[in-house]
Amino acid sequence: MSERLEPGDIAPAFTLPDADGNEVSLASHKGRKVIVYFYPAALTPGCTKQACDFTDNLAVLAQAGYDVIGVSPDKPEKLAKFREQENLKVTLVGDPSKEVLAAYGAFGEKKLYGKTVTGVIRSTVVVDEDGKVERAFYNVKATGHVAKIIKDLGI
C-alpha cells in the first residue's frame, strides 16, 4: 500500500506524456497551484463524469490560480480518444507504470463491490505554488467532487 500524502509534504515530481505524447511535468507549473487528480480509467462513466466536471469548472479554477492535471494509467492514445469524445479541456497524462500513482498514494488496495482489489484509488492532491501538498483527498466520489473541492478551497 502506498503512503498517503499529507498537507506540508513535498509533492512528488513527475513528468508524464499527455494525450498528444508531449511531456507534462509538475515542475513546469511551479509558481501556480495545481490540482492533480487521479482516476482509474478513461472512457468509463465515473471518470468521464469527473473529467467533464473539471472541464466545466476549468475557467473558475484557472481564475482562482489553479491548473488541473488528470492522471490515469492509460496510454496517450486512449487519453486522446477520451479528450476528443468528451470534448475535455483538462490536461490528461498517462502513467502506465503506475509509479506516479503510487508516489501520490493513489494506487493500492481498495474495496470494489465488497471485494478487496489492487488498483487506482480515486484521489485529488492540491499542490501549492512551492510544490508542497496543500490538501489531499482520498477515496473520493466521481460525482460532486469538483464542487466539493471548489467549496473547500473557498473559490
PDB file of C-alpha atoms in Angstrom:
ATOM      1  CA  MET A   1       0.000   0.000   0.000  1.00  0.00           C
ATOM      2  CA  SER A   2       1.464   3.344  -0.944  1.00  0.00           C
ATOM      3  CA  GLU A   3       1.778   6.124   1.607  1.00  0.00           C
ATOM      4  CA  ARG A   4      -0.839   8.827   1.516  1.00  0.00           C
ATOM      5  CA  LEU A   5       0.367  12.387   1.244  1.00  0.00           C
ATOM      6  CA  GLU A   6      -0.349  14.908   3.978  1.00  0.00           C
ATOM      7  CA  PRO A   7      -0.507  18.724   3.859  1.00  0.00           C
ATOM      8  CA  GLY A   8       3.013  20.107   4.040  1.00  0.00           C
ATOM      9  CA  ASP A   9       4.626  17.142   2.249  1.00  0.00           C
ATOM     10  CA  ILE A  10       6.655  17.875  -0.880  1.00  0.00           C
ATOM     11  CA  ALA A  11       4.572  16.747  -3.868  1.00  0.00           C
ATOM     12  CA  PRO A  12       6.442  14.009  -5.762  1.00  0.00           C
ATOM     13  CA  ALA A  13       7.919  15.332  -9.010  1.00  0.00           C
ATOM     14  CA  PHE A  14       6.672  13.791 -12.237  1.00  0.00           C
ATOM     15  CA  THR A  15       6.969  14.051 -15.986  1.00  0.00           C
ATOM     16  CA  LEU A  16       4.361  12.081 -17.920  1.00  0.00           C
ATOM     17  CA  PRO A  17       3.071  12.021 -21.526  1.00  0.00           C
ATOM     18  CA  ASP A  18      -0.168  13.854 -22.270  1.00  0.00           C
ATOM     19  CA  ALA A  19      -2.838  12.858 -24.795  1.00  0.00           C
ATOM     20  CA  ASP A  20      -0.617  14.152 -27.632  1.00  0.00           C
ATOM     21  CA  GLY A  21       2.537  12.431 -26.352  1.00  0.00           C
ATOM     22  CA  ASN A  22       4.040  15.714 -25.079  1.00  0.00           C
ATOM     23  CA  GLU A  23       5.726  15.608 -21.699  1.00  0.00           C
ATOM     24  CA  VAL A  24       3.961  17.375 -18.835  1.00  0.00           C
ATOM     25  CA  SER A  25       5.824  17.912 -15.590  1.00  0.00           C
ATOM     26  CA  LEU A  26       4.761  19.191 -12.205  1.00  0.00           C
ATOM     27  CA  ALA A  27       7.892  21.391 -12.189  1.00  0.00           C
ATOM     28  CA  SER A  28       6.629  23.317 -15.247  1.00  0.00           C
ATOM     29  CA  HIS A  29       3.713  24.528 -13.091  1.00  0.00           C
ATOM     30  CA  LYS A  30       5.912  25.959 -10.323  1.00  0.00           C
ATOM     31  CA  GLY A  31       4.557  29.312  -9.205  1.00  0.00           C
ATOM     32  CA  ARG A  32       0.965  28.184  -9.790  1.00  0.00           C
ATOM     33  CA  LYS A  33      -1.303  25.988  -7.730  1.00  0.00           C
ATOM     34  CA  VAL A  34      -2.084  22.640  -9.314  1.00  0.00           C
ATOM     35  CA  ILE A  35      -4.966  20.251  -8.722  1.00  0.00           C
ATOM     36  CA  VAL A  36      -3.651  16.782  -9.591  1.00  0.00           C
ATOM     37  CA  TYR A  37      -6.453  14.263  -9.734  1.00  0.00           C
ATOM     38  CA  PHE A  38      -6.067  10.520 -10.132  1.00  0.00           C
ATOM     39  CA  TYR A  39      -8.730   8.388 -11.808  1.00  0.00           C
ATOM     40  CA  PRO A  40      -8.887   4.690 -12.747  1.00  0.00           C
ATOM     41  CA  ALA A  41      -9.609   4.700 -16.484  1.00  0.00           C
ATOM     42  CA  ALA A  42     -10.505   6.961 -19.387  1.00  0.00           C
ATOM     43  CA  LEU A  43     -13.807   6.326 -21.184  1.00  0.00           C
ATOM     44  CA  THR A  44     -15.594   4.905 -18.132  1.00  0.00           C
ATOM     45  CA  PRO A  45     -18.776   6.501 -16.702  1.00  0.00           C
ATOM     46  CA  GLY A  46     -17.434   7.786 -13.352  1.00  0.00           C
ATOM     47  CA  CYS A  47     -14.153   9.011 -14.794  1.00  0.00           C
ATOM     48  CA  THR A  48     -15.997  10.722 -17.646  1.00  0.00           C
ATOM     49  CA  LYS A  49     -18.296  12.499 -15.169  1.00  0.00           C
ATOM     50  CA  GLN A  50     -15.294  13.671 -13.129  1.00  0.00           C
ATOM     51  CA  ALA A  51     -13.304  14.852 -16.182  1.00  0.00           C
ATOM     52  CA  CYS A  52     -16.364  16.705 -17.531  1.00  0.00           C
ATOM     53  CA  ASP A  53     -16.894  18.362 -14.121  1.00  0.00           C
ATOM     54  CA  PHE A  54     -13.279  19.562 -14.114  1.00  0.00           C
ATOM     55  CA  THR A  55     -13.646  20.784 -17.719  1.00  0.00           C
ATOM     56  CA  ASP A  56     -16.894  22.614 -16.874  1.00  0.00           C
ATOM     57  CA  ASN A  57     -15.188  24.360 -13.920  1.00  0.00           C
ATOM     58  CA  LEU A  58     -11.793  24.932 -15.540  1.00  0.00           C
ATOM     59  CA  ALA A  59     -12.321  28.671 -16.064  1.00  0.00           C
ATOM     60  CA  VAL A  60     -13.360  29.169 -12.418  1.00  0.00           C
ATOM     61  CA  LEU A  61     -10.352  27.188 -11.185  1.00  0.00           C
ATOM     62  CA  ALA A  62      -7.928  28.950 -13.552  1.00  0.00           C
ATOM     63  CA  GLN A  63      -9.235  32.355 -12.483  1.00  0.00           C
ATOM     64  CA  ALA A  64      -8.513  31.346  -8.870  1.00  0.00           C
ATOM     65  CA  GLY A  65      -4.947  30.419  -9.914  1.00  0.00           C
ATOM     66  CA  TYR A  66      -5.269  26.639 -10.255  1.00  0.00           C
ATOM     67  CA  ASP A  67      -4.113  24.418 -13.109  1.00  0.00           C
ATOM     68  CA  VAL A  68      -5.673  20.945 -13.383  1.00  0.00           C
ATOM     69  CA  ILE A  69      -3.907  17.715 -14.377  1.00  0.00           C
ATOM     70  CA  GLY A  70      -5.708  14.371 -14.578  1.00  0.00           C
ATOM     71  CA  VAL A  71      -3.568  11.240 -14.144  1.00  0.00           C
ATOM     72  CA  SER A  72      -4.596   7.685 -15.061  1.00  0.00           C
ATOM     73  CA  PRO A  73      -2.722   4.523 -16.052  1.00  0.00           C
ATOM     74  CA  ASP A  74      -3.927   4.987 -19.648  1.00  0.00           C
ATOM     75  CA  LYS A  75      -1.673   5.368 -22.679  1.00  0.00           C
ATOM     76  CA  PRO A  76      -1.682   8.691 -24.627  1.00  0.00           C
ATOM     77  CA  GLU A  77      -3.755   7.198 -27.491  1.00  0.00           C
ATOM     78  CA  LYS A  78      -6.613   6.336 -25.135  1.00  0.00           C
ATOM     79  CA  LEU A  79      -6.350   9.748 -23.451  1.00  0.00           C
ATOM     80  CA  ALA A  80      -6.600  11.439 -26.859  1.00  0.00           C
ATOM     81  CA  LYS A  81      -9.722   9.421 -27.696  1.00  0.00           C
ATOM     82  CA  PHE A  82     -11.195  10.314 -24.277  1.00  0.00           C
ATOM     83  CA  ARG A  83     -10.434  14.018 -24.792  1.00  0.00           C
ATOM     84  CA  GLU A  84     -11.934  14.084 -28.300  1.00  0.00           C
ATOM     85  CA  GLN A  85     -15.013  12.011 -27.472  1.00  0.00           C
ATOM     86  CA  GLU A  86     -15.917  14.068 -24.382  1.00  0.00           C
ATOM     87  CA  ASN A  87     -14.532  17.458 -25.571  1.00  0.00           C
ATOM     88  CA  LEU A  88     -12.318  17.691 -22.480  1.00  0.00           C
ATOM     89  CA  LYS A  89     -10.186  20.754 -21.789  1.00  0.00           C
ATOM     90  CA  VAL A  90      -8.246  19.464 -18.771  1.00  0.00           C
ATOM     91  CA  THR A  91      -4.682  18.239 -19.222  1.00  0.00           C
ATOM     92  CA  LEU A  92      -4.699  14.442 -19.139  1.00  0.00           C
ATOM     93  CA  VAL A  93      -1.491  12.475 -18.617  1.00  0.00           C
ATOM     94  CA  GLY A  94      -0.817   8.747 -18.618  1.00  0.00           C
ATOM     95  CA  ASP A  95       1.097   6.753 -16.032  1.00  0.00           C
ATOM     96  CA  PRO A  96       1.090   3.158 -17.373  1.00  0.00           C
ATOM     97  CA  SER A  97       3.895   2.167 -14.952  1.00  0.00           C
ATOM     98  CA  LYS A  98       1.741   3.451 -12.060  1.00  0.00           C
ATOM     99  CA  GLU A  99       4.874   4.883 -10.381  1.00  0.00           C
ATOM    100  CA  VAL A 100       3.408   8.384 -10.018  1.00  0.00           C
ATOM    101  CA  LEU A 101       0.059   6.976  -8.887  1.00  0.00           C
ATOM    102  CA  ALA A 102       1.896   5.029  -6.154  1.00  0.00           C
ATOM    103  CA  ALA A 103       4.073   8.021  -5.185  1.00  0.00           C
ATOM    104  CA  TYR A 104       0.910  10.043  -4.554  1.00  0.00           C
ATOM    105  CA  GLY A 105      -0.777   7.264  -2.562  1.00  0.00           C
ATOM    106  CA  ALA A 106      -3.325   6.822  -5.344  1.00  0.00           C
ATOM    107  CA  PHE A 107      -2.594   3.176  -6.104  1.00  0.00           C
ATOM    108  CA  GLY A 108      -3.087   0.254  -3.754  1.00  0.00           C
ATOM    109  CA  GLU A 109      -5.703  -1.845  -2.047  1.00  0.00           C
ATOM    110  CA  LYS A 110      -9.279  -0.655  -2.186  1.00  0.00           C
ATOM    111  CA  LYS A 111     -12.752  -2.075  -1.815  1.00  0.00           C
ATOM    112  CA  LEU A 112     -14.666  -2.639  -5.029  1.00  0.00           C
ATOM    113  CA  TYR A 113     -18.143  -4.135  -4.798  1.00  0.00           C
ATOM    114  CA  GLY A 114     -17.260  -5.607  -1.396  1.00  0.00           C
ATOM    115  CA  LYS A 115     -14.022  -7.231  -2.556  1.00  0.00           C
ATOM    116  CA  THR A 116     -10.502  -6.048  -1.786  1.00  0.00           C
ATOM    117  CA  VAL A 117      -8.644  -5.339  -5.034  1.00  0.00           C
ATOM    118  CA  THR A 118      -5.473  -3.518  -6.023  1.00  0.00           C
ATOM    119  CA  GLY A 119      -5.964  -0.551  -8.304  1.00  0.00           C
ATOM    120  CA  VAL A 120      -6.216   3.194  -8.703  1.00  0.00           C
ATOM    121  CA  ILE A 121      -7.680   4.949  -5.672  1.00  0.00           C
ATOM    122  CA  ARG A 122      -9.678   7.938  -6.919  1.00  0.00           C
ATOM    123  CA  SER A 123      -7.797  10.804  -5.282  1.00  0.00           C
ATOM    124  CA  THR A 124      -7.059  14.506  -5.616  1.00  0.00           C
ATOM    125  CA  VAL A 125      -3.991  16.351  -4.378  1.00  0.00           C
ATOM    126  CA  VAL A 126      -3.827  20.144  -4.347  1.00  0.00           C
ATOM    127  CA  VAL A 127      -0.240  21.362  -4.741  1.00  0.00           C
ATOM    128  CA  ASP A 128       0.718  24.926  -3.797  1.00  0.00           C
ATOM    129  CA  GLU A 129       2.949  27.334  -5.734  1.00  0.00           C
ATOM    130  CA  ASP A 130       6.059  25.988  -3.989  1.00  0.00           C
ATOM    131  CA  GLY A 131       5.375  22.339  -4.797  1.00  0.00           C
ATOM    132  CA  LYS A 132       4.021  21.377  -1.378  1.00  0.00           C
ATOM    133  CA  VAL A 133       0.821  19.453  -0.721  1.00  0.00           C
ATOM    134  CA  GLU A 134      -1.883  21.892   0.360  1.00  0.00           C
ATOM    135  CA  ARG A 135      -4.667  19.296   0.594  1.00  0.00           C
ATOM    136  CA  ALA A 136      -5.056  15.603  -0.171  1.00  0.00           C
ATOM    137  CA  PHE A 137      -8.375  13.837  -0.706  1.00  0.00           C
ATOM    138  CA  TYR A 138      -8.522  10.031  -0.989  1.00  0.00           C
ATOM    139  CA  ASN A 139     -11.326   7.608  -1.929  1.00  0.00           C
ATOM    140  CA  VAL A 140     -13.332  10.465  -3.401  1.00  0.00           C
ATOM    141  CA  LYS A 141     -16.577  10.029  -5.335  1.00  0.00           C
ATOM    142  CA  ALA A 142     -16.571  10.965  -9.019  1.00  0.00           C
ATOM    143  CA  THR A 143     -19.876  12.807  -8.755  1.00  0.00           C
ATOM    144  CA  GLY A 144     -19.856  16.088  -6.844  1.00  0.00           C
ATOM    145  CA  HIS A 145     -16.146  16.001  -6.068  1.00  0.00           C
ATOM    146  CA  VAL A 146     -15.219  19.072  -8.125  1.00  0.00           C
ATOM    147  CA  ALA A 147     -17.930  21.133  -6.412  1.00  0.00           C
ATOM    148  CA  LYS A 148     -16.589  19.956  -3.038  1.00  0.00           C
ATOM    149  CA  ILE A 149     -13.014  20.977  -3.963  1.00  0.00           C
ATOM    150  CA  ILE A 150     -14.216  24.421  -5.076  1.00  0.00           C
ATOM    151  CA  LYS A 151     -16.089  24.831  -1.792  1.00  0.00           C
ATOM    152  CA  ASP A 152     -13.171  23.539   0.333  1.00  0.00           C
ATOM    153  CA  LEU A 153     -10.723  25.883  -1.427  1.00  0.00           C
ATOM    154  CA  GLY A 154     -13.075  28.819  -0.919  1.00  0.00           C
ATOM    155  CA  ILE A 155     -13.334  29.573  -4.631  1.00  0.00           C
TER     156      ILE A 155
END
